[in-house]
mmCIF file with all atom_site columns, C-alpha atoms in Angstrom:
data_model
loop_
_atom_site.group_PDB
_atom_site.id
_atom_site.type_symbol
_atom_site.label_atom_id
_atom_site.label_alt_id
_atom_site.label_comp_id
_atom_site.label_asym_id
_atom_site.label_entity_id
_atom_site.label_seq_id
_atom_site.pdbx_PDB_ins_code
_atom_site.Cartn_x
_atom_site.Cartn_y
_atom_site.Cartn_z
_atom_site.occupancy
_atom_site.B_iso_or_equiv
_atom_site.pdbx_formal_charge
_atom_site.auth_seq_id
_atom_site.auth_comp_id
_atom_site.auth_asym_id
_atom_site.auth_atom_id
_atom_site.pdbx_PDB_model_num
ATOM 1   C CA . UNK H 1 1   ? 19.168 -5.482  -19.478 1.00 38.00 ? 221 UNK H CA 1
ATOM 2   C CA . UNK H 1 2   ? 16.083 -4.642  -17.206 1.00 55.00 ? 222 UNK H CA 1
ATOM 3   C CA . UNK H 1 3   ? 16.583 -1.731  -14.900 1.00 63.00 ? 223 UNK H CA 1
ATOM 4   C CA . UNK H 1 4   ? 16.409 -2.178  -11.096 1.00 81.00 ? 224 UNK H CA 1
ATOM 5   C CA . UNK H 1 5   ? 15.124 1.315   -10.584 1.00 93.00 ? 225 UNK H CA 1
ATOM 6   C CA . UNK H 1 6   ? 11.746 -0.303  -9.670  1.00 96.00 ? 226 UNK H CA 1
ATOM 7   C CA . UNK H 1 7   ? 9.242  0.186   -6.798  1.00 97.00 ? 227 UNK H CA 1
ATOM 8   C CA . UNK H 1 8   ? 7.661  -3.315  -6.254  1.00 97.00 ? 228 UNK H CA 1
ATOM 9   C CA . UNK H 1 9   ? 4.059  -3.684  -4.368  1.00 95.00 ? 229 UNK H CA 1
ATOM 10  C CA . UNK H 1 10  ? 3.093  -7.245  -3.592  1.00 95.00 ? 230 UNK H CA 1
ATOM 11  C CA . UNK H 1 11  ? -0.526 -8.240  -2.160  1.00 91.00 ? 231 UNK H CA 1
ATOM 12  C CA . UNK H 1 12  ? -0.620 -10.472 0.694   1.00 90.00 ? 232 UNK H CA 1
ATOM 13  C CA . UNK H 1 13  ? -2.860 -12.791 -1.387  1.00 89.00 ? 233 UNK H CA 1
ATOM 14  C CA . UNK H 1 14  ? -0.223 -13.196 -4.195  1.00 93.00 ? 234 UNK H CA 1
ATOM 15  C CA . UNK H 1 15  ? 2.146  -13.893 -1.437  1.00 94.00 ? 235 UNK H CA 1
ATOM 16  C CA . UNK H 1 16  ? -0.070 -16.411 -0.145  1.00 92.00 ? 236 UNK H CA 1
ATOM 17  C CA . UNK H 1 17  ? 0.081  -18.239 -3.543  1.00 94.00 ? 237 UNK H CA 1
ATOM 18  C CA . UNK H 1 18  ? 3.810  -18.707 -3.331  1.00 96.00 ? 238 UNK H CA 1
ATOM 19  C CA . UNK H 1 19  ? 5.219  -21.806 -2.150  1.00 95.00 ? 239 UNK H CA 1
ATOM 20  C CA . UNK H 1 20  ? 8.190  -19.767 -0.167  1.00 95.00 ? 240 UNK H CA 1
ATOM 21  C CA . UNK H 1 21  ? 6.693  -16.508 0.104   1.00 95.00 ? 241 UNK H CA 1
ATOM 22  C CA . UNK H 1 22  ? 9.461  -15.171 2.250   1.00 94.00 ? 242 UNK H CA 1
ATOM 23  C CA . UNK H 1 23  ? 12.429 -16.263 -0.059  1.00 95.00 ? 243 UNK H CA 1
ATOM 24  C CA . UNK H 1 24  ? 10.659 -14.736 -3.135  1.00 95.00 ? 244 UNK H CA 1
ATOM 25  C CA . UNK H 1 25  ? 10.291 -11.393 -0.855  1.00 95.00 ? 245 UNK H CA 1
ATOM 26  C CA . UNK H 1 26  ? 14.063 -11.515 0.097   1.00 95.00 ? 246 UNK H CA 1
ATOM 27  C CA . UNK H 1 27  ? 14.958 -12.303 -3.620  1.00 96.00 ? 247 UNK H CA 1
ATOM 28  C CA . UNK H 1 28  ? 12.966 -9.276  -4.760  1.00 96.00 ? 248 UNK H CA 1
ATOM 29  C CA . UNK H 1 29  ? 14.644 -6.984  -2.192  1.00 95.00 ? 249 UNK H CA 1
ATOM 30  C CA . UNK H 1 30  ? 17.929 -7.683  -3.986  1.00 95.00 ? 250 UNK H CA 1
ATOM 31  C CA . UNK H 1 31  ? 16.728 -6.441  -7.725  1.00 95.00 ? 251 UNK H CA 1
ATOM 32  C CA . UNK H 1 32  ? 14.328 -3.483  -6.603  1.00 96.00 ? 252 UNK H CA 1
ATOM 33  C CA . UNK H 1 33  ? 14.574 -0.137  -5.090  1.00 96.00 ? 253 UNK H CA 1
ATOM 34  C CA . UNK H 1 34  ? 11.755 -0.460  -3.079  1.00 97.00 ? 254 UNK H CA 1
ATOM 35  C CA . UNK H 1 35  ? 9.429  -3.008  -1.922  1.00 97.00 ? 255 UNK H CA 1
ATOM 36  C CA . UNK H 1 36  ? 6.260  -3.411  0.009   1.00 95.00 ? 256 UNK H CA 1
ATOM 37  C CA . UNK H 1 37  ? 3.127  -5.025  0.711   1.00 93.00 ? 257 UNK H CA 1
ATOM 38  C CA . UNK H 1 38  ? -0.539 -3.810  -0.512  1.00 91.00 ? 258 UNK H CA 1
ATOM 39  C CA . UNK H 1 39  ? -3.476 -5.157  0.955   1.00 88.00 ? 259 UNK H CA 1
ATOM 40  C CA . UNK H 1 40  ? -7.287 -4.284  1.343   1.00 83.00 ? 260 UNK H CA 1
ATOM 41  C CA . UNK H 1 41  ? -7.082 -6.588  4.785   1.00 86.00 ? 261 UNK H CA 1
ATOM 42  C CA . UNK H 1 42  ? -7.712 -4.093  7.868   1.00 88.00 ? 262 UNK H CA 1
ATOM 43  C CA . UNK H 1 43  ? -4.302 -2.843  9.019   1.00 87.00 ? 263 UNK H CA 1
ATOM 44  C CA . UNK H 1 44  ? -3.873 -4.705  12.110  1.00 89.00 ? 264 UNK H CA 1
ATOM 45  C CA . UNK H 1 45  ? -4.139 -8.017  10.254  1.00 89.00 ? 265 UNK H CA 1
ATOM 46  C CA . UNK H 1 46  ? -1.928 -6.883  7.436   1.00 89.00 ? 266 UNK H CA 1
ATOM 47  C CA . UNK H 1 47  ? 0.723  -5.967  10.200  1.00 90.00 ? 267 UNK H CA 1
ATOM 48  C CA . UNK H 1 48  ? 0.602  -9.061  12.156  1.00 92.00 ? 268 UNK H CA 1
ATOM 49  C CA . UNK H 1 49  ? 0.869  -11.058 9.087   1.00 90.00 ? 269 UNK H CA 1
ATOM 50  C CA . UNK H 1 50  ? 3.933  -8.971  7.602   1.00 91.00 ? 270 UNK H CA 1
ATOM 51  C CA . UNK H 1 51  ? 5.492  -9.163  11.262  1.00 92.00 ? 271 UNK H CA 1
ATOM 52  C CA . UNK H 1 52  ? 5.050  -12.919 11.626  1.00 93.00 ? 272 UNK H CA 1
ATOM 53  C CA . UNK H 1 53  ? 6.501  -13.379 8.522   1.00 92.00 ? 273 UNK H CA 1
ATOM 54  C CA . UNK H 1 54  ? 9.480  -11.540 9.007   1.00 92.00 ? 274 UNK H CA 1
ATOM 55  C CA . UNK H 1 55  ? 9.082  -9.539  5.570   1.00 92.00 ? 275 UNK H CA 1
ATOM 56  C CA . UNK H 1 56  ? 11.664 -6.326  5.624   1.00 89.00 ? 276 UNK H CA 1
ATOM 57  C CA . UNK H 1 57  ? 9.308  -3.903  3.509   1.00 92.00 ? 277 UNK H CA 1
ATOM 58  C CA . UNK H 1 58  ? 9.680  -0.192  2.856   1.00 94.00 ? 278 UNK H CA 1
ATOM 59  C CA . UNK H 1 59  ? 6.024  0.407   2.798   1.00 93.00 ? 279 UNK H CA 1
ATOM 60  C CA . UNK H 1 60  ? 2.613  -1.018  3.948   1.00 88.00 ? 280 UNK H CA 1
ATOM 61  C CA . UNK H 1 61  ? -0.769 -0.150  2.531   1.00 87.00 ? 281 UNK H CA 1
ATOM 62  C CA . UNK H 1 62  ? -2.184 0.979   5.714   1.00 80.00 ? 282 UNK H CA 1
ATOM 63  C CA . UNK H 1 63  ? -5.840 1.617   6.238   1.00 83.00 ? 283 UNK H CA 1
ATOM 64  C CA . UNK H 1 64  ? -6.855 2.532   2.765   1.00 86.00 ? 284 UNK H CA 1
ATOM 65  C CA . UNK H 1 65  ? -7.871 0.827   -0.347  1.00 86.00 ? 285 UNK H CA 1
ATOM 66  C CA . UNK H 1 66  ? -5.417 -0.823  -2.660  1.00 88.00 ? 286 UNK H CA 1
ATOM 67  C CA . UNK H 1 67  ? -5.902 2.213   -5.127  1.00 89.00 ? 287 UNK H CA 1
ATOM 68  C CA . UNK H 1 68  ? -5.104 4.937   -2.555  1.00 90.00 ? 288 UNK H CA 1
ATOM 69  C CA . UNK H 1 69  ? -2.138 2.867   -1.235  1.00 91.00 ? 289 UNK H CA 1
ATOM 70  C CA . UNK H 1 70  ? -0.420 2.484   -4.702  1.00 93.00 ? 290 UNK H CA 1
ATOM 71  C CA . UNK H 1 71  ? -1.156 6.384   -5.537  1.00 91.00 ? 291 UNK H CA 1
ATOM 72  C CA . UNK H 1 72  ? 0.548  7.206   -1.823  1.00 92.00 ? 292 UNK H CA 1
ATOM 73  C CA . UNK H 1 73  ? 3.585  4.927   -2.783  1.00 94.00 ? 293 UNK H CA 1
ATOM 74  C CA . UNK H 1 74  ? 4.075  6.346   -6.119  1.00 93.00 ? 294 UNK H CA 1
ATOM 75  C CA . UNK H 1 75  ? 4.007  10.007  -4.636  1.00 93.00 ? 295 UNK H CA 1
ATOM 76  C CA . UNK H 1 76  ? 6.600  8.620   -1.868  1.00 94.00 ? 296 UNK H CA 1
ATOM 77  C CA . UNK H 1 77  ? 9.136  6.641   -3.940  1.00 95.00 ? 297 UNK H CA 1
ATOM 78  C CA . UNK H 1 78  ? 10.174 8.191   -7.212  1.00 94.00 ? 298 UNK H CA 1
ATOM 79  C CA . UNK H 1 79  ? 11.582 5.374   -9.566  1.00 96.00 ? 299 UNK H CA 1
ATOM 80  C CA . UNK H 1 80  ? 11.463 4.353   -13.188 1.00 95.00 ? 300 UNK H CA 1
ATOM 81  C CA . UNK H 1 81  ? 8.963  1.671   -12.889 1.00 95.00 ? 301 UNK H CA 1
ATOM 82  C CA . UNK H 1 82  ? 6.036  0.900   -10.563 1.00 95.00 ? 302 UNK H CA 1
ATOM 83  C CA . UNK H 1 83  ? 4.971  -2.683  -10.543 1.00 94.00 ? 303 UNK H CA 1
ATOM 84  C CA . UNK H 1 84  ? 2.161  -4.374  -8.607  1.00 93.00 ? 304 UNK H CA 1
ATOM 85  C CA . UNK H 1 85  ? 2.139  -8.176  -8.115  1.00 93.00 ? 305 UNK H CA 1
ATOM 86  C CA . UNK H 1 86  ? -1.225 -9.379  -7.171  1.00 90.00 ? 306 UNK H CA 1
ATOM 87  C CA . UNK H 1 87  ? -4.113 -11.995 -8.052  1.00 87.00 ? 307 UNK H CA 1
ATOM 88  C CA . UNK H 1 88  ? -7.207 -10.335 -9.204  1.00 74.00 ? 308 UNK H CA 1
ATOM 89  C CA . UNK H 1 89  ? -6.845 -7.123  -7.302  1.00 63.00 ? 309 UNK H CA 1
ATOM 90  C CA . UNK H 1 90  ? -5.808 -4.981  -10.402 1.00 55.00 ? 310 UNK H CA 1
ATOM 91  C CA . UNK H 1 91  ? -9.060 -4.472  -12.282 1.00 58.00 ? 311 UNK H CA 1
ATOM 92  C CA . UNK H 1 92  ? -9.994 -1.132  -10.257 1.00 61.00 ? 312 UNK H CA 1
ATOM 93  C CA . UNK H 1 93  ? -6.506 -0.285  -9.764  1.00 62.00 ? 313 UNK H CA 1
ATOM 94  C CA . UNK H 1 94  ? -5.401 -0.225  -13.371 1.00 60.00 ? 314 UNK H CA 1
ATOM 95  C CA . UNK H 1 95  ? -8.257 2.046   -14.221 1.00 63.00 ? 315 UNK H CA 1
ATOM 96  C CA . UNK H 1 96  ? -7.730 4.518   -11.381 1.00 68.00 ? 316 UNK H CA 1
ATOM 97  C CA . UNK H 1 97  ? -3.987 4.558   -10.601 1.00 77.00 ? 317 UNK H CA 1
ATOM 98  C CA . UNK H 1 98  ? -1.957 5.801   -13.535 1.00 84.00 ? 318 UNK H CA 1
ATOM 99  C CA . UNK H 1 99  ? 1.815  4.479   -13.784 1.00 89.00 ? 319 UNK H CA 1
ATOM 100 C CA . UNK H 1 100 ? 1.577  1.211   -12.280 1.00 91.00 ? 320 UNK H CA 1
ATOM 101 C CA . UNK H 1 101 ? 2.065  -2.091  -14.152 1.00 90.00 ? 321 UNK H CA 1
ATOM 102 C CA . UNK H 1 102 ? -0.037 -5.029  -12.957 1.00 89.00 ? 322 UNK H CA 1
ATOM 103 C CA . UNK H 1 103 ? 1.972  -8.517  -13.092 1.00 90.00 ? 323 UNK H CA 1
ATOM 104 C CA . UNK H 1 104 ? -0.275 -11.395 -12.070 1.00 92.00 ? 324 UNK H CA 1
ATOM 105 C CA . UNK H 1 105 ? 1.607  -13.547 -9.514  1.00 94.00 ? 325 UNK H CA 1
ATOM 106 C CA . UNK H 1 106 ? 2.060  -16.518 -11.631 1.00 94.00 ? 326 UNK H CA 1
ATOM 107 C CA . UNK H 1 107 ? 3.678  -14.494 -14.466 1.00 94.00 ? 327 UNK H CA 1
ATOM 108 C CA . UNK H 1 108 ? 5.772  -12.827 -11.591 1.00 95.00 ? 328 UNK H CA 1
ATOM 109 C CA . UNK H 1 109 ? 6.936  -16.045 -10.340 1.00 96.00 ? 329 UNK H CA 1
ATOM 110 C CA . UNK H 1 110 ? 7.946  -17.546 -13.728 1.00 95.00 ? 330 UNK H CA 1
ATOM 111 C CA . UNK H 1 111 ? 9.851  -14.614 -14.556 1.00 94.00 ? 331 UNK H CA 1
ATOM 112 C CA . UNK H 1 112 ? 11.801 -14.533 -11.092 1.00 94.00 ? 332 UNK H CA 1
ATOM 113 C CA . UNK H 1 113 ? 11.875 -18.109 -10.755 1.00 94.00 ? 333 UNK H CA 1
ATOM 114 C CA . UNK H 1 114 ? 9.702  -18.269 -7.716  1.00 95.00 ? 334 UNK H CA 1
ATOM 115 C CA . UNK H 1 115 ? 7.748  -21.195 -7.019  1.00 94.00 ? 335 UNK H CA 1
ATOM 116 C CA . UNK H 1 116 ? 4.060  -21.217 -6.908  1.00 94.00 ? 336 UNK H CA 1
ATOM 117 C CA . UNK H 1 117 ? 2.172  -23.428 -4.820  1.00 87.00 ? 337 UNK H CA 1
ATOM 118 C CA . UNK H 1 118 ? 0.434  -23.135 -1.129  1.00 57.00 ? 338 UNK H CA 1
ATOM 119 C CA . UNK H 1 119 ? 2.342  -25.836 0.999   1.00 52.00 ? 339 UNK H CA 1
ATOM 120 C CA . UNK H 1 120 ? 6.426  -25.923 0.842   1.00 47.00 ? 340 UNK H CA 1
ATOM 121 C CA . UNK H 1 121 ? 7.620  -29.664 1.603   1.00 46.00 ? 341 UNK H CA 1
ATOM 122 C CA . UNK H 1 122 ? 10.052 -30.016 4.238   1.00 46.00 ? 342 UNK H CA 1
ATOM 123 C CA . UNK H 1 123 ? 12.655 -30.903 1.102   1.00 49.00 ? 343 UNK H CA 1
ATOM 124 C CA . UNK H 1 124 ? 11.751 -27.453 -0.199  1.00 48.00 ? 344 UNK H CA 1
ATOM 125 C CA . UNK H 1 125 ? 12.662 -25.529 2.967   1.00 48.00 ? 345 UNK H CA 1
ATOM 126 C CA . UNK H 1 126 ? 15.901 -27.239 3.397   1.00 45.00 ? 346 UNK H CA 1
ATOM 127 C CA . UNK H 1 127 ? 18.862 -24.465 3.002   1.00 46.00 ? 347 UNK H CA 1
#
């Protein structure tokens, strides 16, 4: 059985690929120790999007690169595992930020039973 002692960082671009990103995020909160958003977008855009979506995260990347944000998160949250869910952000992060496992959003979605897509139908949003 996998450990829930996990810090999960999800890129905004990866969340955009999910059919129901808020539900996926809320689901991940139940099986992680710490969860947050990592983005290369300017801080004001990142914060606005997170606020509008209603994500209740433990951290944001702030005004820094993805690599700097992941290194900072690792220093502040001590867990057994660190996973970064993204799209194509990992190439440099994998090389420069030790200790993080990159998971493509499609693989993470399959493992967590999240739907990949861009536009949910009215039927999908039904409680």
